[in-house]
Each structure stands twice: as structure tokens, then as C-alpha cells.
Amino acid sequence: MNALLEDIRAGRLPDKPALARLVAAGAADAALRGRAAALARSATEERFGDGVFIRGLIECSNYCANDCLYCGIRRSNRGAERYRLAKEQALSCCAAGAGLGFRTFVLQGGEDAYFTDAVLADWIRAIKAAHPDCALTLSLGERTRASYETLFAAGADRYLLRHETADAAHYARLHPPGQTLASRMECLRDLRAIGFQTGCGFMVGSPGQTPETLAEDLLFLARFRPAMVGLGPFIPHRDTPFAGEPAGSVELTLFLLSLVRLLLPGALLPATTALGSLAEDGRERGLLAGANVVMPNLSPREVRGKYLLYDNKLSSAAEAAENLAELRQRLAGIGRRVVVARGDYGGQTLE
Ligand code: 5AD
């Protein structure tokens, strides 16, 4: 198995059965996970030194037209208390974030029909006019190619759209019939063709996931070569069909982070909120296993408790943007430091 890790690090991609065996072995073998983390960590430090990029996350709406079986803000969850930010609120989040040292803002939300192309283009122009030195990332789900083109032309730089799973049958287990892997993949291809720094990603431990579906995810990443990969454990939400399902494993999530780092050495890989929500030291362990980005919450305080994709989602302490001092301290504890820079993919990465 160690030879497979070396192969991936050297840019030789194992075939699907070998990748599935590697994933299964990593789930069971702490020594193998440790070896992968050590390799991934050295690959990260080689490229990024001790720097960690920060992104200010603005959760602009939890209205969603979709009905993903795992997600707490799915359309059929009548228990979710819905909200939508006003443009002025988003702008004051950005202003506060810029003052704290953020140079990337991430506008994230459900698929909310309020956000027409015209509305979003107006928001994007306003944010970019107020913060010309900052990057703007969108994470607003599936839209048409023409829509993505409008958003890019308005000035958005990056787009995050997790593929969730690269296995079509598994995708169908996680989503209602109207939502397909083919459509998700078309969006991702469009985004990249338009010129967005594009991110995909998946949950670890979602119901129906196997070493084979994870091997398919890794093969997809190797082919697509995204700029960013969002990867966190599945965590059940009480008002979803998956309420009774077990959460994903922190250890397996860390192992996959390491594999993704070895596969895509230059990728921007966040230690996700889900990882920090499941384990108190999850974010630090993610960074030590190959992650190089953290995304503190910059949403207005009064809505933070409402963007509940899963139970017990963290939005305070070092997860809150205004507590950057605590985050800095925690990073210092593992020999890392916050970098104040846009942190573009393939751009200058070291200060
Ligand atoms: N557990 C973990 N991650 C989740 N997401 C949605 N619901 C959950 C959950 N229950 C992730 C999905 C989605 C992103 C918005 O959040 O991967 O793409």
C-alpha cells in the first residue's frame, strides 16, 4: 500500500481496483493513514510553506429549490427557518472581513430563485467595486451556462460546486430523480470552460458510499484537475431522510484529504467546517493531513444558527471570522500561520 502512495505522489495514477483497495486499507490501518498524512504534509509545505489561506464565508440564503436527501436546508424540510440576506448586509460582511484581513469572500447559498442573474450580477459588481483587491467565490449550485457566463463577466473569480459523488448510482441514492450526476458534471465543465477557478468535492461517509465509489471520486479528480476540492464528513441532520444514518469517519476523511493532496499538489483544500464540527481538533488535523485553507464564517451573527446543513454545525469560536485571533493562535500551535492574500490557484502562493 505504501508503494501506491508513492505512485500517486509521483503522478502515476493507480487503476480503480487498486485505488479502492487503498481506500479500504486506509479506513482500517492507522499506520497507513499516518504515512499518507506525512507525505501529504510534506507536499503541502513544499508548495505553500507554513501558509494557510483564509476565506470569509457569507451564507447569503438558505432557501433551496433542491431536495438533496442529506441536506438540512432541502426544500421539504418545513422545520428550517428560512432567511435571505439583503445586498447591504452582504456588503457589510465583506467590509468587516476586509478589515480583518480576508482577501477572498465566498457567497454561498441554496438554489434560491430570488438570485436571478441580474440580482447576482449587481451584487458581484458592488462587492468587486468595494474590494477590487479581493477575490470573489460563488457557491450557489447548478445554473445554466449562460448564467455562469453572466456571473463571470460581472467579475466573480471562482465557483464551488461539489460533485457529491462521481458514481451515478450513488448520486441517485443521495438525490431525488430530478437531480442527476450528468447535469452536475455539465455544470462543472461549463464553469471551468468559462474561466472560473473551479472547485468540486464530496462528503465522506454518505449513505451508500463504498471504497469503489471513493475510487471513482479520486479518478474524477485526477481527470478534472479542479483548483479546489471541498471534502468533509457526512453528518446527519435530524429533519432529513438520512437522520438515522451514522456520520462519516474523521479518520477516513483525513486519509482522503491526504490522497487528494498527493493527487493534486497545487490544489486549494479546505479543512472544512464539517470536519471541525465532528472533532474538536478536526480543523488542525485536516491541515496536518494536507489541507491549506480554512473558511471562517463571516455571515451576520443573527443568521449563523440558521444555515444548518447538518446537526451541531459549528459557527462560533475559531470558526467565526471575528475570532481570527483564536484561529491564528490555533494555527500557531501546529506551526502554521494565516496568509493575507487572495490565494489564487496556481498564483503566487508564498509571501
Ligand atoms: N453533512 C455534511 N455535509 C453536507 N453538505 C450538505 N449536507 C451535508 C451533511 N448532512 C455539504 C454538501 C453540499 C454542501 C453545501 O454541503 O456536500 O455540497
mmCIF file of C-alpha atoms and ligand atoms in Angstrom:
data_model
loop_
_atom_site.group_PDB
_atom_site.id
_atom_site.type_symbol
_atom_site.label_atom_id
_atom_site.label_comp_id
_atom_site.label_asym_id
_atom_site.label_seq_id
_atom_site.Cartn_x
_atom_site.Cartn_y
_atom_site.Cartn_z
ATOM 1 C CA MET A 1 0.000 0.000 0.000
ATOM 2 C CA ASN A 2 2.891 2.394 0.687
ATOM 3 C CA ALA A 3 4.010 1.843 -2.912
ATOM 4 C CA LEU A 4 0.589 3.048 -4.095
ATOM 5 C CA LEU A 5 1.020 6.254 -2.082
ATOM 6 C CA GLU A 6 4.423 6.799 -3.705
ATOM 7 C CA ASP A 7 2.888 6.173 -7.141
ATOM 8 C CA ILE A 8 0.221 8.825 -6.566
ATOM 9 C CA ARG A 9 2.805 11.283 -5.275
ATOM 10 C CA ALA A 10 4.932 10.648 -8.376
ATOM 11 C CA GLY A 11 1.968 11.325 -10.668
ATOM 12 C CA ARG A 12 1.338 7.686 -11.581
ATOM 13 C CA LEU A 13 -2.349 7.045 -11.121
ATOM 14 C CA PRO A 14 -3.323 3.566 -9.885
ATOM 15 C CA ASP A 15 -6.357 1.946 -11.547
ATOM 16 C CA LYS A 16 -9.769 1.884 -9.899
ATOM 17 C CA PRO A 17 -9.460 -1.514 -8.143
ATOM 18 C CA ALA A 18 -6.083 -0.510 -6.690
ATOM 19 C CA LEU A 19 -7.469 2.846 -5.504
ATOM 20 C CA ALA A 20 -10.450 1.078 -3.902
ATOM 21 C CA ARG A 21 -8.082 -1.297 -2.091
ATOM 22 C CA LEU A 22 -6.022 1.659 -0.908
ATOM 23 C CA VAL A 23 -9.110 3.459 0.433
ATOM 24 C CA ALA A 24 -10.326 0.319 2.216
ATOM 25 C CA ALA A 25 -6.873 -0.258 3.698
ATOM 26 C CA GLY A 26 -6.661 3.345 4.901
ATOM 27 C CA ALA A 27 -10.026 3.025 6.637
ATOM 28 C CA ALA A 28 -8.653 0.150 8.712
ATOM 29 C CA ASP A 29 -4.946 0.926 9.124
ATOM 30 C CA ALA A 30 -3.783 3.860 11.247
ATOM 31 C CA ALA A 31 -0.137 3.404 10.219
ATOM 32 C CA LEU A 32 -1.065 3.743 6.542
ATOM 33 C CA ARG A 33 -3.075 6.884 7.320
ATOM 34 C CA GLY A 34 -0.084 8.276 9.198
ATOM 35 C CA ARG A 35 2.201 7.595 6.235
ATOM 36 C CA ALA A 36 -0.227 9.253 3.824
ATOM 37 C CA ALA A 37 -0.559 12.285 6.126
ATOM 38 C CA ALA A 38 3.226 12.660 6.395
ATOM 39 C CA LEU A 39 3.648 12.550 2.612
ATOM 40 C CA ALA A 40 0.740 14.923 2.061
ATOM 41 C CA ARG A 41 2.033 17.309 4.676
ATOM 42 C CA SER A 42 5.452 17.500 3.071
ATOM 43 C CA ALA A 43 3.830 18.033 -0.346
ATOM 44 C CA THR A 44 1.754 20.869 1.151
ATOM 45 C CA GLU A 45 4.725 22.512 2.855
ATOM 46 C CA GLU A 46 6.862 22.198 -0.262
ATOM 47 C CA ARG A 47 4.290 24.217 -2.199
ATOM 48 C CA PHE A 48 2.761 26.509 0.418
ATOM 49 C CA GLY A 49 5.266 26.640 3.277
ATOM 50 C CA ASP A 50 3.535 27.288 6.596
ATOM 51 C CA GLY A 51 0.852 29.491 4.993
ATOM 52 C CA VAL A 52 -2.855 28.837 5.332
ATOM 53 C CA PHE A 53 -5.324 30.780 3.170
ATOM 54 C CA ILE A 54 -8.475 32.119 4.768
ATOM 55 C CA ARG A 55 -11.820 32.626 3.011
ATOM 56 C CA GLY A 56 -14.674 34.570 4.563
ATOM 57 C CA LEU A 57 -17.876 32.590 4.146
ATOM 58 C CA ILE A 58 -21.076 34.580 3.665
ATOM 59 C CA GLU A 59 -24.142 32.348 3.739
ATOM 60 C CA CYS A 60 -26.495 34.515 1.711
ATOM 61 C CA SER A 61 -29.659 32.377 1.666
ATOM 62 C CA ASN A 62 -30.906 29.067 2.985
ATOM 63 C CA TYR A 63 -33.879 28.898 0.620
ATOM 64 C CA CYS A 64 -33.297 25.967 -1.704
ATOM 65 C CA ALA A 65 -35.240 24.519 -4.619
ATOM 66 C CA ASN A 66 -33.400 21.215 -4.338
ATOM 67 C CA ASP A 67 -34.227 18.260 -2.169
ATOM 68 C CA CYS A 68 -30.889 16.519 -1.541
ATOM 69 C CA LEU A 69 -31.609 13.723 0.910
ATOM 70 C CA TYR A 70 -28.665 14.570 3.170
ATOM 71 C CA CYS A 71 -29.108 18.321 3.493
ATOM 72 C CA GLY A 72 -30.831 20.215 6.293
ATOM 73 C CA ILE A 73 -31.869 23.111 4.048
ATOM 74 C CA ARG A 74 -33.533 20.817 1.488
ATOM 75 C CA ARG A 75 -36.831 22.108 0.110
ATOM 76 C CA SER A 76 -39.001 19.633 2.003
ATOM 77 C CA ASN A 77 -37.603 20.496 5.405
ATOM 78 C CA ARG A 78 -40.501 22.563 6.722
ATOM 79 C CA GLY A 79 -38.648 22.935 10.024
ATOM 80 C CA ALA A 80 -35.865 25.067 8.556
ATOM 81 C CA GLU A 81 -36.209 28.733 9.427
ATOM 82 C CA ARG A 82 -35.538 30.425 6.107
ATOM 83 C CA TYR A 83 -33.657 33.680 5.592
ATOM 84 C CA ARG A 84 -32.075 35.660 2.831
ATOM 85 C CA LEU A 85 -29.538 38.453 3.245
ATOM 86 C CA ALA A 86 -30.017 41.854 1.691
ATOM 87 C CA LYS A 87 -27.263 43.198 -0.538
ATOM 88 C CA GLU A 88 -26.332 45.780 2.083
ATOM 89 C CA GLN A 89 -25.861 43.020 4.666
ATOM 90 C CA ALA A 90 -23.561 41.084 2.347
ATOM 91 C CA LEU A 91 -21.607 44.262 1.662
ATOM 92 C CA SER A 92 -21.142 44.972 5.355
ATOM 93 C CA CYS A 93 -19.953 41.379 5.883
ATOM 94 C CA CYS A 94 -17.335 41.971 3.189
ATOM 95 C CA ALA A 95 -16.278 45.300 4.706
ATOM 96 C CA ALA A 96 -15.881 43.689 8.125
ATOM 97 C CA GLY A 97 -13.985 40.786 6.556
ATOM 98 C CA ALA A 98 -11.626 43.015 4.583
ATOM 99 C CA GLY A 99 -10.797 44.846 7.802
ATOM 100 C CA LEU A 100 -9.962 41.550 9.487
ATOM 101 C CA GLY A 101 -7.591 40.515 6.689
ATOM 102 C CA PHE A 102 -9.804 38.451 4.388
ATOM 103 C CA ARG A 103 -8.951 38.779 0.675
ATOM 104 C CA THR A 104 -11.447 36.178 -0.548
ATOM 105 C CA PHE A 105 -15.188 36.216 0.060
ATOM 106 C CA VAL A 106 -17.353 33.202 -0.608
ATOM 107 C CA LEU A 107 -21.008 33.848 -1.359
ATOM 108 C CA GLN A 108 -22.703 30.558 -0.548
ATOM 109 C CA GLY A 109 -26.366 29.686 -0.571
ATOM 110 C CA GLY A 110 -29.096 27.298 -1.565
ATOM 111 C CA GLU A 111 -30.575 27.338 -5.055
ATOM 112 C CA ASP A 112 -32.790 30.328 -4.345
ATOM 113 C CA ALA A 113 -34.859 31.694 -7.262
ATOM 114 C CA TYR A 114 -34.517 35.204 -5.806
ATOM 115 C CA PHE A 115 -30.944 35.213 -7.061
ATOM 116 C CA THR A 116 -31.579 35.857 -10.722
ATOM 117 C CA ASP A 117 -28.632 36.644 -12.955
ATOM 118 C CA ALA A 118 -29.460 40.348 -12.750
ATOM 119 C CA VAL A 119 -29.570 40.352 -8.947
ATOM 120 C CA LEU A 120 -26.344 38.379 -8.640
ATOM 121 C CA ALA A 121 -24.503 40.437 -11.237
ATOM 122 C CA ASP A 122 -25.479 43.536 -9.255
ATOM 123 C CA TRP A 123 -24.183 42.003 -6.003
ATOM 124 C CA ILE A 124 -20.952 40.858 -7.665
ATOM 125 C CA ARG A 125 -20.263 44.277 -9.192
ATOM 126 C CA ALA A 126 -20.947 46.001 -5.878
ATOM 127 C CA ILE A 127 -18.632 43.663 -3.938
ATOM 128 C CA LYS A 128 -15.845 43.880 -6.506
ATOM 129 C CA ALA A 129 -16.159 47.678 -6.724
ATOM 130 C CA ALA A 130 -15.829 47.982 -2.942
ATOM 131 C CA HIS A 131 -12.990 45.423 -2.749
ATOM 132 C CA PRO A 132 -11.056 45.406 -6.019
ATOM 133 C CA ASP A 133 -8.129 43.625 -4.349
ATOM 134 C CA CYS A 134 -10.284 40.708 -3.194
ATOM 135 C CA ALA A 135 -11.335 37.515 -4.934
ATOM 136 C CA LEU A 136 -14.994 36.559 -5.021
ATOM 137 C CA THR A 137 -16.049 32.922 -4.946
ATOM 138 C CA LEU A 138 -19.612 31.832 -5.632
ATOM 139 C CA SER A 139 -21.192 28.646 -4.318
ATOM 140 C CA LEU A 140 -24.797 28.802 -5.436
ATOM 141 C CA GLY A 141 -25.454 25.463 -7.071
ATOM 142 C CA GLU A 142 -26.440 24.488 -10.572
ATOM 143 C CA ARG A 143 -27.221 27.203 -13.127
ATOM 144 C CA THR A 144 -27.219 27.411 -16.907
ATOM 145 C CA ARG A 145 -24.048 28.027 -18.848
ATOM 146 C CA ALA A 146 -25.385 31.436 -19.891
ATOM 147 C CA SER A 147 -25.957 32.295 -16.257
ATOM 148 C CA TYR A 148 -22.435 31.274 -15.245
ATOM 149 C CA GLU A 149 -21.122 33.402 -18.127
ATOM 150 C CA THR A 150 -23.035 36.422 -16.816
ATOM 151 C CA LEU A 151 -21.642 35.928 -13.303
ATOM 152 C CA PHE A 152 -18.103 35.581 -14.608
ATOM 153 C CA ALA A 153 -18.478 38.679 -16.775
ATOM 154 C CA ALA A 154 -19.738 40.582 -13.720
ATOM 155 C CA GLY A 155 -16.428 39.826 -12.007
ATOM 156 C CA ALA A 156 -16.751 36.605 -9.978
ATOM 157 C CA ASP A 157 -13.441 34.715 -9.900
ATOM 158 C CA ARG A 158 -14.173 31.245 -8.578
ATOM 159 C CA TYR A 159 -17.041 28.797 -8.228
ATOM 160 C CA LEU A 160 -17.504 25.909 -5.831
ATOM 161 C CA LEU A 161 -19.885 23.122 -6.806
ATOM 162 C CA ARG A 162 -19.319 19.821 -5.070
ATOM 163 C CA HIS A 163 -19.933 16.862 -7.342
ATOM 164 C CA GLU A 164 -21.020 14.906 -4.200
ATOM 165 C CA THR A 165 -20.090 11.522 -5.757
ATOM 166 C CA ALA A 166 -18.729 10.578 -9.173
ATOM 167 C CA ASP A 167 -20.728 7.329 -9.219
ATOM 168 C CA ALA A 168 -24.096 7.812 -10.959
ATOM 169 C CA ALA A 169 -25.931 5.106 -8.956
ATOM 170 C CA HIS A 170 -24.618 6.537 -5.703
ATOM 171 C CA TYR A 171 -25.601 10.041 -6.834
ATOM 172 C CA ALA A 172 -29.126 8.731 -7.400
ATOM 173 C CA ARG A 173 -29.198 7.366 -3.856
ATOM 174 C CA LEU A 174 -28.363 10.813 -2.456
ATOM 175 C CA HIS A 175 -30.701 12.912 -4.614
ATOM 176 C CA PRO A 176 -34.284 12.879 -5.900
ATOM 177 C CA PRO A 177 -34.845 11.747 -9.511
ATOM 178 C CA GLY A 178 -34.768 15.252 -10.998
ATOM 179 C CA GLN A 179 -31.165 15.816 -9.922
ATOM 180 C CA THR A 180 -28.564 13.927 -11.941
ATOM 181 C CA LEU A 181 -24.827 13.438 -11.929
ATOM 182 C CA ALA A 182 -24.785 14.232 -15.655
ATOM 183 C CA SER A 183 -26.217 17.679 -15.009
ATOM 184 C CA ARG A 184 -23.779 18.337 -12.144
ATOM 185 C CA MET A 185 -20.824 17.331 -14.323
ATOM 186 C CA GLU A 186 -22.036 19.527 -17.177
ATOM 187 C CA CYS A 187 -22.109 22.497 -14.791
ATOM 188 C CA LEU A 188 -18.569 21.771 -13.643
ATOM 189 C CA ARG A 189 -17.302 21.538 -17.218
ATOM 190 C CA ASP A 190 -19.079 24.790 -18.120
ATOM 191 C CA LEU A 191 -17.627 26.610 -15.137
ATOM 192 C CA ARG A 192 -14.112 25.606 -15.987
ATOM 193 C CA ALA A 193 -14.501 26.341 -19.696
ATOM 194 C CA ILE A 194 -15.763 29.840 -18.865
ATOM 195 C CA GLY A 195 -12.633 30.550 -16.861
ATOM 196 C CA PHE A 196 -13.691 30.187 -13.230
ATOM 197 C CA GLN A 197 -11.202 28.661 -10.815
ATOM 198 C CA THR A 198 -13.484 25.727 -10.213
ATOM 199 C CA GLY A 199 -13.952 23.586 -7.136
ATOM 200 C CA CYS A 200 -15.692 20.248 -6.766
ATOM 201 C CA GLY A 201 -15.802 17.863 -3.827
ATOM 202 C CA PHE A 202 -17.705 15.286 -1.873
ATOM 203 C CA MET A 203 -18.747 14.105 1.568
ATOM 204 C CA VAL A 204 -17.009 11.173 3.210
ATOM 205 C CA GLY A 205 -19.309 8.550 4.685
ATOM 206 C CA SER A 206 -22.501 9.493 2.878
ATOM 207 C CA PRO A 207 -25.054 6.636 2.817
ATOM 208 C CA GLY A 208 -24.233 4.107 0.101
ATOM 209 C CA GLN A 209 -20.632 5.230 -0.295
ATOM 210 C CA THR A 210 -18.087 2.410 -0.782
ATOM 211 C CA PRO A 211 -14.330 2.182 -1.422
ATOM 212 C CA GLU A 212 -15.279 1.793 -5.098
ATOM 213 C CA THR A 213 -17.339 4.998 -5.253
ATOM 214 C CA LEU A 214 -14.489 6.821 -3.467
ATOM 215 C CA ALA A 215 -12.016 5.392 -6.002
ATOM 216 C CA GLU A 216 -14.292 6.831 -8.708
ATOM 217 C CA ASP A 217 -14.162 10.220 -6.944
ATOM 218 C CA LEU A 218 -10.361 10.130 -6.962
ATOM 219 C CA LEU A 219 -10.249 9.164 -10.647
ATOM 220 C CA PHE A 220 -12.620 12.010 -11.423
ATOM 221 C CA LEU A 221 -10.416 14.495 -9.541
ATOM 222 C CA ALA A 222 -7.363 13.242 -11.423
ATOM 223 C CA ARG A 223 -9.153 13.799 -14.748
ATOM 224 C CA PHE A 224 -10.854 17.092 -13.939
ATOM 225 C CA ARG A 225 -7.952 18.633 -12.019
ATOM 226 C CA PRO A 226 -10.058 21.176 -10.091
ATOM 227 C CA ALA A 227 -8.481 24.243 -8.495
ATOM 228 C CA MET A 228 -10.256 23.497 -5.207
ATOM 229 C CA VAL A 229 -11.672 20.412 -3.519
ATOM 230 C CA GLY A 230 -14.212 20.607 -0.685
ATOM 231 C CA LEU A 231 -14.122 17.447 1.332
ATOM 232 C CA GLY A 232 -15.758 16.809 4.686
ATOM 233 C CA PRO A 233 -17.510 14.084 6.622
ATOM 234 C CA PHE A 234 -21.214 13.444 6.147
ATOM 235 C CA ILE A 235 -23.085 14.454 9.315
ATOM 236 C CA PRO A 236 -26.762 13.524 9.672
ATOM 237 C CA HIS A 237 -29.417 16.209 10.065
ATOM 238 C CA ARG A 238 -32.422 15.287 12.188
ATOM 239 C CA ASP A 239 -35.060 16.534 9.745
ATOM 240 C CA THR A 240 -33.822 14.666 6.674
ATOM 241 C CA PRO A 241 -34.373 11.127 5.367
ATOM 242 C CA PHE A 242 -30.814 10.339 6.488
ATOM 243 C CA ALA A 243 -31.471 11.348 10.106
ATOM 244 C CA GLY A 244 -30.723 7.853 11.379
ATOM 245 C CA GLU A 245 -27.570 7.289 9.329
ATOM 246 C CA PRO A 246 -24.158 7.297 11.013
ATOM 247 C CA ALA A 247 -21.781 10.217 10.491
ATOM 248 C CA GLY A 248 -18.719 9.734 8.316
ATOM 249 C CA SER A 249 -15.395 8.916 9.926
ATOM 250 C CA VAL A 250 -12.968 11.708 10.782
ATOM 251 C CA GLU A 251 -10.034 9.355 10.137
ATOM 252 C CA LEU A 252 -11.228 8.332 6.686
ATOM 253 C CA THR A 253 -11.880 11.993 5.825
ATOM 254 C CA LEU A 254 -8.294 12.828 6.808
ATOM 255 C CA PHE A 255 -6.958 9.935 4.740
ATOM 256 C CA LEU A 256 -8.873 11.149 1.696
ATOM 257 C CA LEU A 257 -7.606 14.700 2.218
ATOM 258 C CA SER A 258 -4.085 13.268 2.133
ATOM 259 C CA LEU A 259 -4.764 11.285 -1.035
ATOM 260 C CA VAL A 260 -6.251 14.354 -2.736
ATOM 261 C CA ARG A 261 -3.197 16.433 -1.770
ATOM 262 C CA LEU A 262 -0.879 13.774 -3.267
ATOM 263 C CA LEU A 263 -3.036 13.628 -6.392
ATOM 264 C CA LEU A 264 -3.328 17.424 -6.818
ATOM 265 C CA PRO A 265 -0.305 19.037 -5.106
ATOM 266 C CA GLY A 266 -1.295 22.606 -6.008
ATOM 267 C CA ALA A 267 -4.977 22.340 -5.071
ATOM 268 C CA LEU A 268 -6.658 24.626 -2.567
ATOM 269 C CA LEU A 269 -8.008 22.216 0.012
ATOM 270 C CA PRO A 270 -10.062 23.490 2.941
ATOM 271 C CA ALA A 271 -10.127 21.876 6.350
ATOM 272 C CA THR A 272 -13.931 22.058 6.318
ATOM 273 C CA THR A 273 -16.419 23.225 8.913
ATOM 274 C CA ALA A 274 -17.907 19.708 8.908
ATOM 275 C CA LEU A 275 -14.539 18.269 9.928
ATOM 276 C CA GLY A 276 -14.234 20.860 12.714
ATOM 277 C CA SER A 277 -17.828 20.190 13.781
ATOM 278 C CA LEU A 278 -17.267 16.445 14.173
ATOM 279 C CA ALA A 279 -13.955 16.646 16.055
ATOM 280 C CA GLU A 280 -12.802 19.488 18.293
ATOM 281 C CA ASP A 281 -9.343 19.436 16.681
ATOM 282 C CA GLY A 282 -10.662 18.479 13.240
ATOM 283 C CA ARG A 283 -9.516 21.633 11.500
ATOM 284 C CA GLU A 284 -5.941 21.307 12.802
ATOM 285 C CA ARG A 285 -5.821 17.618 11.934
ATOM 286 C CA GLY A 286 -7.088 18.445 8.449
ATOM 287 C CA LEU A 287 -4.279 20.962 7.963
ATOM 288 C CA LEU A 288 -1.738 18.412 9.154
ATOM 289 C CA ALA A 289 -3.129 15.862 6.691
ATOM 290 C CA GLY A 290 -2.816 18.055 3.583
ATOM 291 C CA ALA A 291 -5.361 20.892 3.787
ATOM 292 C CA ASN A 292 -4.191 24.501 3.266
ATOM 293 C CA VAL A 293 -7.366 26.605 3.517
ATOM 294 C CA VAL A 294 -9.840 27.477 6.268
ATOM 295 C CA MET A 295 -13.162 29.185 5.706
ATOM 296 C CA PRO A 296 -14.356 31.031 8.821
ATOM 297 C CA ASN A 297 -17.954 32.179 8.964
ATOM 298 C CA LEU A 298 -18.440 35.835 8.052
ATOM 299 C CA SER A 299 -22.256 35.753 7.911
ATOM 300 C CA PRO A 300 -24.211 38.186 10.115
ATOM 301 C CA ARG A 301 -24.411 36.703 13.614
ATOM 302 C CA GLU A 302 -28.204 36.585 13.628
ATOM 303 C CA VAL A 303 -28.372 34.111 10.719
ATOM 304 C CA ARG A 304 -25.455 31.870 11.618
ATOM 305 C CA GLY A 305 -27.596 29.429 13.551
ATOM 306 C CA LYS A 306 -29.944 29.018 10.588
ATOM 307 C CA TYR A 307 -27.647 27.747 7.847
ATOM 308 C CA LEU A 308 -27.906 24.240 9.228
ATOM 309 C CA LEU A 309 -26.830 21.703 6.636
ATOM 310 C CA TYR A 310 -26.316 19.137 9.406
ATOM 311 C CA ASP A 311 -26.741 18.858 13.170
ATOM 312 C CA ASN A 312 -24.340 20.685 15.530
ATOM 313 C CA LYS A 313 -22.752 22.760 12.766
ATOM 314 C CA LEU A 314 -20.013 24.944 14.185
ATOM 315 C CA SER A 315 -20.213 28.705 13.655
ATOM 316 C CA SER A 316 -18.547 30.138 16.750
ATOM 317 C CA ALA A 317 -15.078 30.251 18.330
ATOM 318 C CA ALA A 318 -12.306 29.856 15.735
ATOM 319 C CA GLU A 319 -14.983 29.137 13.129
ATOM 320 C CA ALA A 320 -16.239 32.725 13.414
ATOM 321 C CA ALA A 321 -14.438 35.278 11.272
ATOM 322 C CA GLU A 322 -14.293 37.898 14.031
ATOM 323 C CA ASN A 323 -12.314 35.466 16.182
ATOM 324 C CA LEU A 324 -9.362 35.425 13.831
ATOM 325 C CA ALA A 325 -7.047 35.826 16.818
ATOM 326 C CA GLU A 326 -8.175 32.462 18.179
ATOM 327 C CA LEU A 327 -7.719 30.878 14.770
ATOM 328 C CA ARG A 328 -4.235 32.381 14.450
ATOM 329 C CA GLN A 329 -3.346 31.006 17.849
ATOM 330 C CA ARG A 330 -4.578 27.549 16.991
ATOM 331 C CA LEU A 331 -2.668 27.574 13.719
ATOM 332 C CA ALA A 332 0.483 28.732 15.505
ATOM 333 C CA GLY A 333 0.076 25.682 17.726
ATOM 334 C CA ILE A 334 0.624 23.465 14.682
ATOM 335 C CA GLY A 335 3.336 25.605 13.080
ATOM 336 C CA ARG A 336 1.071 27.324 10.562
ATOM 337 C CA ARG A 337 0.067 30.916 10.001
ATOM 338 C CA VAL A 338 -2.701 32.838 8.296
ATOM 339 C CA VAL A 339 -1.729 34.355 4.951
ATOM 340 C CA VAL A 340 -3.370 37.653 3.982
ATOM 341 C CA ALA A 341 -3.547 37.180 0.203
ATOM 342 C CA ARG A 342 -6.129 36.224 -2.397
ATOM 343 C CA GLY A 343 -4.562 32.798 -2.698
ATOM 344 C CA ASP A 344 -5.434 32.093 -6.315
ATOM 345 C CA TYR A 345 -4.934 28.662 -7.796
ATOM 346 C CA GLY A 346 -1.553 28.462 -9.471
ATOM 347 C CA GLY A 347 -0.813 32.026 -8.391
ATOM 348 C CA GLN A 348 1.942 33.202 -6.130
ATOM 349 C CA THR A 349 1.402 31.121 -3.045
ATOM 350 C CA LEU A 350 4.202 32.119 -0.704
ATOM 351 C CA GLU A 351 4.518 35.545 0.865
HETATM 352 N N1 5AD B 1 -23.241 16.596 6.103
HETATM 353 C C1 5AD B 1 -22.094 17.064 5.574
HETATM 354 N N2 5AD B 1 -22.045 17.878 4.511
HETATM 355 C C2 5AD B 1 -23.219 18.255 3.969
HETATM 356 N N3 5AD B 1 -23.493 19.022 2.922
HETATM 357 C C3 5AD B 1 -24.831 19.113 2.797
HETATM 358 N N4 5AD B 1 -25.438 18.383 3.751
HETATM 359 C C4 5AD B 1 -24.459 17.832 4.485
HETATM 360 C C5 5AD B 1 -24.440 16.955 5.599
HETATM 361 N N5 5AD B 1 -25.572 16.494 6.122
HETATM 362 C C6 5AD B 1 -22.476 19.550 2.027
HETATM 363 C C7 5AD B 1 -22.711 19.025 0.618
HETATM 364 C C8 5AD B 1 -23.069 20.255 -0.157
HETATM 365 C C9 5AD B 1 -22.534 21.387 0.681
HETATM 366 C C10 5AD B 1 -23.348 22.619 0.550
HETATM 367 O O1 5AD B 1 -22.569 20.929 2.000
HETATM 368 O O2 5AD B 1 -21.546 18.403 0.104
HETATM 369 O O3 5AD B 1 -22.478 20.313 -1.431
#
